Amino acid sequence: MGASLNEIKQRIASTKKTSQITNAMQMVSGAKLTKSEAASRSFQEYASKIRSIVTHLVAAQLSDLEELDSYDNEEASESGNYHMMLTSRPVKKTGYIVITSDKGLVGGYNSSILKQTMKMMADDHKSQDEYVLIAIGGTGADFFKARGINVAYELRGLSDQPSFDEVRKIVSTATTMYESEVFDELYVCYNHHINSLTSQFRVEKMLPISDLDPDEATTYEQEYILEPSEEAILDNLLPQYAESLIYGAIIDAKTAEHAAGMTAMKTATDNAQNIISDLTISYNRARQGAITQEITEIVAGAAALE
């Protein structure tokens, strides 16, 4: 019985240490989540502004491009890089940027993304030759490589609050691959942050920039003085806009990751407390049993001496 009591005491002590660790990790994830949510809100303001400007400038250009396509296809093809990013082309290959975490301890965050991404690709494609993968996060990169799926580019070790400079290389690589026709459309797959308890798998089309509605331009009353020209400005602005879309998805995914980590650690802490409670009850029962047995033996011994 003594060995059993010591074993239970060791388990209680070990579980308490684990509980302290998971509780500390929960607090750290909570602090990261607060910062990430603030960064996400700030970026949304920037994204809204750049979208309004791009939509305003693109409205007239799309109309001009349609006229050029009608009258002079050669002149239309020379209308600038922005033409390639705006207009759709026959899809021979599809590019996917899959955003996961570098480490575990985030509950079902990674498994949800990877499972639904694999299902989507299986439903939409007949073979691996029809798509190209770009992996952000070591978990996703290792997952795809283990299954023999080619990863054209990967990015590991992003900070908890990634700056644009950190992801500039991968967004530039993605836009360059699109312009070089490595793939003909680009989607980003990630978990969208809703609140601290809920995230939602999301697939967003990034290229070509086909979700801009020229009719939205009528809702903006600003008039811009352009220098040197709309074409030159769009040649520089549209790649930046595409990069901002990808960067925004990364920030959103990081926020969901921190929320998942906080929730997972809270669950682990609660489970540890439940285990400690159950072990304490077991320890008290075992101790009570040992005491009862000792009293019984003493009484029996005293009775034998009479």
Short mmCIF file of C-alpha atoms in Angstrom, two decimals:
data_model
loop_
_atom_site.label_atom_id
_atom_site.label_comp_id
_atom_site.label_asym_id
_atom_site.label_seq_id
_atom_site.Cartn_x
_atom_site.Cartn_y
_atom_site.Cartn_z
CA MET A 1 0.00 0.00 0.00
CA GLY A 2 2.94 2.32 0.78
CA ALA A 3 4.36 1.89 -2.72
CA SER A 4 0.95 2.69 -4.17
CA LEU A 5 0.71 5.88 -2.11
CA ASN A 6 4.16 7.02 -3.22
CA GLU A 7 3.30 6.29 -6.84
CA ILE A 8 0.11 8.36 -6.64
CA LYS A 9 2.00 11.23 -4.95
CA GLN A 10 4.58 11.20 -7.78
CA ARG A 11 1.85 11.26 -10.39
CA ILE A 12 0.14 14.19 -8.67
CA ALA A 13 3.41 16.12 -8.47
CA SER A 14 4.21 15.39 -12.14
CA THR A 15 0.73 16.41 -13.30
CA LYS A 16 0.94 19.65 -11.30
CA LYS A 17 4.19 20.56 -13.07
CA THR A 18 2.58 19.81 -16.44
CA SER A 19 -0.40 21.95 -15.46
CA GLN A 20 1.88 24.85 -14.60
CA ILE A 21 3.63 24.57 -17.97
CA THR A 22 0.41 24.40 -20.01
CA ASN A 23 -1.08 27.29 -18.02
CA ALA A 24 2.00 29.41 -18.77
CA MET A 25 1.79 28.46 -22.46
CA GLN A 26 -1.89 29.41 -22.46
CA MET A 27 -1.05 32.86 -21.10
CA VAL A 28 1.73 33.31 -23.68
CA SER A 29 -0.60 32.31 -26.53
CA GLY A 30 -3.23 34.69 -25.18
CA ALA A 31 -0.76 37.59 -25.24
CA LYS A 32 0.31 36.66 -28.80
CA LEU A 33 -3.34 36.47 -29.85
CA THR A 34 -4.07 39.96 -28.54
CA LYS A 35 -1.13 41.41 -30.51
CA SER A 36 -2.01 39.45 -33.63
CA GLU A 37 -5.64 40.58 -33.54
CA ALA A 38 -4.50 44.21 -33.27
CA ALA A 39 -2.11 43.75 -36.22
CA SER A 40 -4.87 42.11 -38.25
CA ARG A 41 -7.26 45.01 -37.61
CA SER A 42 -4.60 47.55 -38.60
CA PHE A 43 -3.84 45.65 -41.79
CA GLN A 44 -7.52 45.50 -42.72
CA GLU A 45 -7.60 49.29 -42.72
CA TYR A 46 -4.62 49.39 -45.09
CA ALA A 47 -6.11 46.65 -47.29
CA SER A 48 -9.38 48.56 -47.55
CA LYS A 49 -7.58 51.73 -48.68
CA ILE A 50 -5.40 50.06 -51.28
CA ARG A 51 -8.39 48.13 -52.58
CA SER A 52 -10.37 51.34 -53.06
CA ILE A 53 -7.49 52.92 -55.00
CA VAL A 54 -6.88 49.85 -57.16
CA THR A 55 -10.58 49.43 -57.89
CA HIS A 56 -10.85 53.09 -58.89
CA LEU A 57 -7.87 52.86 -61.27
CA VAL A 58 -8.75 49.44 -62.67
CA ALA A 59 -12.31 50.39 -63.60
CA ALA A 60 -11.22 52.57 -66.51
CA GLN A 61 -8.39 50.25 -67.51
CA LEU A 62 -10.63 47.20 -67.75
CA SER A 63 -12.92 49.10 -70.07
CA ASP A 64 -9.95 50.18 -72.21
CA LEU A 65 -8.60 46.63 -72.29
CA GLU A 66 -11.93 45.26 -73.47
CA GLU A 67 -11.93 47.79 -76.34
CA LEU A 68 -8.33 46.88 -77.20
CA ASP A 69 -9.20 43.19 -77.20
CA SER A 70 -12.04 43.94 -79.58
CA TYR A 71 -9.98 45.96 -82.05
CA ASP A 72 -6.32 45.16 -81.69
CA ASN A 73 -5.21 42.03 -79.83
CA GLU A 74 -1.50 42.79 -80.31
CA GLU A 75 -1.85 46.25 -78.76
CA ALA A 76 -3.86 44.78 -75.90
CA SER A 77 -1.16 42.21 -75.17
CA GLU A 78 1.38 45.04 -74.82
CA SER A 79 -0.74 47.01 -72.35
CA GLY A 80 1.46 46.17 -69.35
CA ASN A 81 2.09 43.60 -66.65
CA TYR A 82 -1.13 44.58 -64.90
CA HIS A 83 -3.04 43.16 -67.86
CA MET A 84 -1.64 39.70 -67.03
CA MET A 85 -2.59 39.99 -63.36
CA LEU A 86 -6.11 41.21 -64.11
CA THR A 87 -7.27 38.94 -66.88
CA SER A 88 -7.86 35.21 -66.73
CA ARG A 89 -6.08 32.75 -69.00
CA PRO A 90 -6.64 29.05 -69.72
CA VAL A 91 -5.79 27.12 -66.57
CA LYS A 92 -3.17 24.45 -67.15
CA LYS A 93 -1.84 24.44 -63.58
CA THR A 94 -3.19 25.74 -60.29
CA GLY A 95 -1.01 27.10 -57.53
CA TYR A 96 -1.85 26.65 -53.84
CA ILE A 97 -0.25 28.44 -50.91
CA VAL A 98 -0.96 26.30 -47.83
CA ILE A 99 -0.40 28.02 -44.48
CA THR A 100 0.24 25.87 -41.40
CA SER A 101 2.25 26.25 -38.20
CA ASP A 102 5.89 25.27 -37.72
CA LYS A 103 5.21 23.42 -34.47
CA GLY A 104 2.48 21.43 -32.76
CA LEU A 105 0.57 22.09 -29.54
CA VAL A 106 -2.17 23.90 -31.48
CA GLY A 107 -4.93 21.32 -31.24
CA GLY A 108 -6.60 20.43 -34.53
CA TYR A 109 -5.38 23.60 -36.30
CA ASN A 110 -2.98 21.90 -38.72
CA SER A 111 -4.95 18.69 -39.25
CA SER A 112 -8.03 20.69 -40.25
CA ILE A 113 -6.13 22.65 -42.91
CA LEU A 114 -4.25 19.67 -44.33
CA LYS A 115 -7.23 17.32 -44.39
CA GLN A 116 -9.49 19.78 -46.19
CA THR A 117 -6.75 20.90 -48.58
CA MET A 118 -6.04 17.29 -49.59
CA LYS A 119 -9.75 16.64 -50.12
CA MET A 120 -10.12 19.78 -52.22
CA MET A 121 -7.17 18.88 -54.45
CA ALA A 122 -8.41 15.30 -54.84
CA ASP A 123 -11.84 16.57 -55.89
CA ASP A 124 -10.58 19.26 -58.27
CA HIS A 125 -7.60 17.54 -59.92
CA LYS A 126 -6.99 14.23 -61.61
CA SER A 127 -3.24 14.11 -60.93
CA GLN A 128 -0.46 15.96 -59.10
CA ASP A 129 0.70 17.39 -62.42
CA GLU A 130 -2.25 19.78 -62.37
CA TYR A 131 -1.16 21.79 -59.34
CA VAL A 132 1.86 23.39 -57.65
CA LEU A 133 2.23 23.73 -53.88
CA ILE A 134 3.86 26.50 -51.88
CA ALA A 135 4.09 25.68 -48.16
CA ILE A 136 4.25 28.23 -45.38
CA GLY A 137 5.04 26.42 -42.14
CA GLY A 138 7.08 23.30 -41.46
CA THR A 139 4.12 21.10 -40.56
CA GLY A 140 2.54 21.47 -43.99
CA ALA A 141 5.84 21.15 -45.87
CA ASP A 142 6.74 17.92 -44.04
CA PHE A 143 3.22 16.55 -44.48
CA PHE A 144 3.22 16.98 -48.26
CA LYS A 145 6.79 15.75 -48.72
CA ALA A 146 6.03 12.60 -46.71
CA ARG A 147 3.27 11.83 -49.22
CA GLY A 148 5.46 12.39 -52.25
CA ILE A 149 3.78 15.67 -53.21
CA ASN A 150 6.15 18.18 -54.79
CA VAL A 151 6.54 21.42 -52.84
CA ALA A 152 7.86 24.09 -55.21
CA TYR A 153 8.76 26.49 -52.41
CA GLU A 154 8.55 26.52 -48.62
CA LEU A 155 8.96 29.07 -45.86
CA ARG A 156 9.70 28.04 -42.27
CA GLY A 157 10.37 29.86 -39.04
CA LEU A 158 8.00 32.81 -39.37
CA SER A 159 7.88 34.91 -36.22
CA ASP A 160 4.73 35.05 -34.12
CA GLN A 161 4.02 38.55 -35.45
CA PRO A 162 5.41 38.38 -39.01
CA SER A 163 6.44 41.59 -40.71
CA PHE A 164 5.99 42.18 -44.41
CA ASP A 165 9.76 41.95 -44.89
CA GLU A 166 9.67 38.36 -43.55
CA VAL A 167 7.12 37.21 -46.11
CA ARG A 168 8.22 39.47 -48.96
CA LYS A 169 10.29 36.72 -50.53
CA ILE A 170 7.50 34.19 -50.71
CA VAL A 171 4.88 36.65 -51.97
CA SER A 172 7.34 37.93 -54.57
CA THR A 173 8.13 34.35 -55.54
CA ALA A 174 4.42 33.55 -55.89
CA THR A 175 3.69 36.57 -58.10
CA THR A 176 6.82 35.91 -60.19
CA MET A 177 5.78 32.27 -60.70
CA TYR A 178 2.36 33.45 -61.82
CA GLU A 179 3.80 35.99 -64.27
CA SER A 180 6.16 33.28 -65.58
CA GLU A 181 3.12 31.00 -66.08
CA VAL A 182 4.36 28.33 -63.70
CA PHE A 183 0.70 28.28 -62.70
CA ASP A 184 -2.28 30.09 -64.16
CA GLU A 185 -4.24 30.82 -60.98
CA LEU A 186 -3.29 31.04 -57.33
CA TYR A 187 -5.26 30.16 -54.20
CA VAL A 188 -4.36 30.53 -50.53
CA CYS A 189 -5.56 27.81 -48.12
CA TYR A 190 -5.59 28.63 -44.42
CA ASN A 191 -7.69 28.83 -41.26
CA HIS A 192 -9.55 32.13 -40.96
CA HIS A 193 -9.74 33.54 -37.42
CA ILE A 194 -13.31 34.18 -36.23
CA ASN A 195 -12.83 34.34 -32.47
CA SER A 196 -10.69 32.74 -29.76
CA LEU A 197 -12.71 29.53 -29.93
CA THR A 198 -13.58 29.31 -33.62
CA SER A 199 -11.68 29.29 -36.90
CA GLN A 200 -12.86 28.39 -40.38
CA PHE A 201 -11.03 26.77 -43.28
CA ARG A 202 -10.87 29.24 -46.13
CA VAL A 203 -9.69 29.09 -49.74
CA GLU A 204 -9.22 32.49 -51.37
CA LYS A 205 -8.35 33.18 -54.98
CA MET A 206 -5.42 35.59 -55.13
CA LEU A 207 -4.45 35.60 -58.80
CA PRO A 208 -5.62 36.68 -61.26
CA ILE A 209 -7.14 39.65 -59.47
CA SER A 210 -10.58 38.85 -60.79
CA ASP A 211 -12.61 39.74 -57.70
CA LEU A 212 -12.30 43.49 -58.29
CA ASP A 213 -15.69 44.79 -59.33
CA PRO A 214 -15.44 47.87 -61.57
CA ASP A 215 -18.92 48.88 -60.40
CA GLU A 216 -17.43 49.48 -56.93
CA ALA A 217 -15.53 52.45 -58.35
CA THR A 218 -18.76 54.41 -58.48
CA THR A 219 -18.98 54.24 -54.68
CA TYR A 220 -15.71 56.12 -54.27
CA GLU A 221 -15.91 59.87 -54.66
CA GLN A 222 -12.17 60.61 -54.60
CA GLU A 223 -10.57 61.96 -57.72
CA TYR A 224 -6.87 61.17 -58.14
CA ILE A 225 -4.19 63.26 -59.78
CA LEU A 226 -2.01 60.67 -61.48
CA GLU A 227 1.66 60.96 -62.29
CA PRO A 228 3.07 59.59 -64.55
CA SER A 229 0.05 57.60 -65.83
CA GLU A 230 -2.56 55.04 -64.81
CA GLU A 231 -0.69 52.32 -66.70
CA ALA A 232 2.64 52.99 -64.99
CA ILE A 233 1.01 53.24 -61.58
CA LEU A 234 -0.90 49.98 -62.05
CA ASP A 235 2.26 48.20 -63.20
CA ASN A 236 3.66 48.88 -59.71
CA LEU A 237 0.49 48.93 -57.64
CA LEU A 238 -1.11 45.66 -58.75
CA PRO A 239 1.84 43.45 -57.71
CA GLN A 240 1.82 45.22 -54.34
CA TYR A 241 -1.91 44.62 -54.05
CA ALA A 242 -1.47 40.90 -54.81
CA GLU A 243 1.31 40.75 -52.22
CA SER A 244 -0.89 42.47 -49.66
CA LEU A 245 -3.62 39.86 -50.18
CA ILE A 246 -1.18 37.03 -49.45
CA TYR A 247 0.32 38.88 -46.49
CA GLY A 248 -3.17 39.51 -45.10
CA ALA A 249 -3.95 35.78 -45.31
CA ILE A 250 -0.73 34.99 -43.42
CA ILE A 251 -1.60 37.44 -40.62
CA ASP A 252 -5.11 36.00 -40.41
CA ALA A 253 -3.73 32.45 -40.28
CA LYS A 254 -1.23 33.40 -37.56
CA THR A 255 -4.06 34.87 -35.49
CA ALA A 256 -6.04 31.64 -35.83
CA GLU A 257 -2.91 29.67 -34.89
CA HIS A 258 -2.43 31.64 -31.66
CA ALA A 259 -6.12 31.22 -30.81
CA ALA A 260 -5.86 27.47 -31.42
CA GLY A 261 -2.74 27.28 -29.26
CA MET A 262 -4.42 29.16 -26.41
CA THR A 263 -7.51 26.93 -26.59
CA ALA A 264 -5.41 23.75 -26.73
CA MET A 265 -3.34 24.78 -23.72
CA LYS A 266 -6.46 25.76 -21.77
CA THR A 267 -7.95 22.35 -22.50
CA ALA A 268 -4.72 20.67 -21.43
CA THR A 269 -4.64 22.69 -18.20
CA ASP A 270 -8.25 21.83 -17.42
CA ASN A 271 -7.60 18.15 -18.10
CA ALA A 272 -4.55 18.24 -15.84
CA GLN A 273 -6.62 19.76 -13.04
CA ASN A 274 -9.22 17.02 -13.46
CA ILE A 275 -6.52 14.35 -13.31
CA ILE A 276 -5.05 15.94 -10.17
CA SER A 277 -8.50 15.97 -8.57
CA ASP A 278 -9.07 12.28 -9.40
CA LEU A 279 -5.59 11.33 -8.19
CA THR A 280 -6.08 13.25 -4.95
CA ILE A 281 -9.30 11.34 -4.28
CA SER A 282 -7.50 8.07 -5.03
CA TYR A 283 -4.63 9.07 -2.76
CA ASN A 284 -6.98 9.96 0.12
CA ARG A 285 -8.86 6.68 -0.28
CA ALA A 286 -5.63 4.67 -0.34
CA ARG A 287 -4.30 6.55 2.68
CA GLN A 288 -7.58 6.03 4.53
CA GLY A 289 -7.45 2.34 3.69
CA ALA A 290 -3.89 2.09 4.98
CA ILE A 291 -4.82 3.83 8.24
CA THR A 292 -7.87 1.60 8.67
CA GLN A 293 -5.74 -1.49 8.13
CA GLU A 294 -3.16 -0.32 10.69
CA ILE A 295 -5.91 0.34 13.29
CA THR A 296 -7.40 -3.08 12.59
CA GLU A 297 -4.01 -4.74 13.09
CA ILE A 298 -3.43 -2.82 16.36
CA VAL A 299 -6.86 -3.77 17.70
CA ALA A 300 -6.33 -7.38 16.66
CA GLY A 301 -2.94 -7.43 18.40
CA ALA A 302 -4.35 -5.92 21.58
CA ALA A 303 -7.16 -8.47 21.60
CA ALA A 304 -4.65 -11.32 21.22
CA LEU A 305 -2.79 -10.17 24.34
CA GLU A 306 -5.88 -10.32 26.55
#
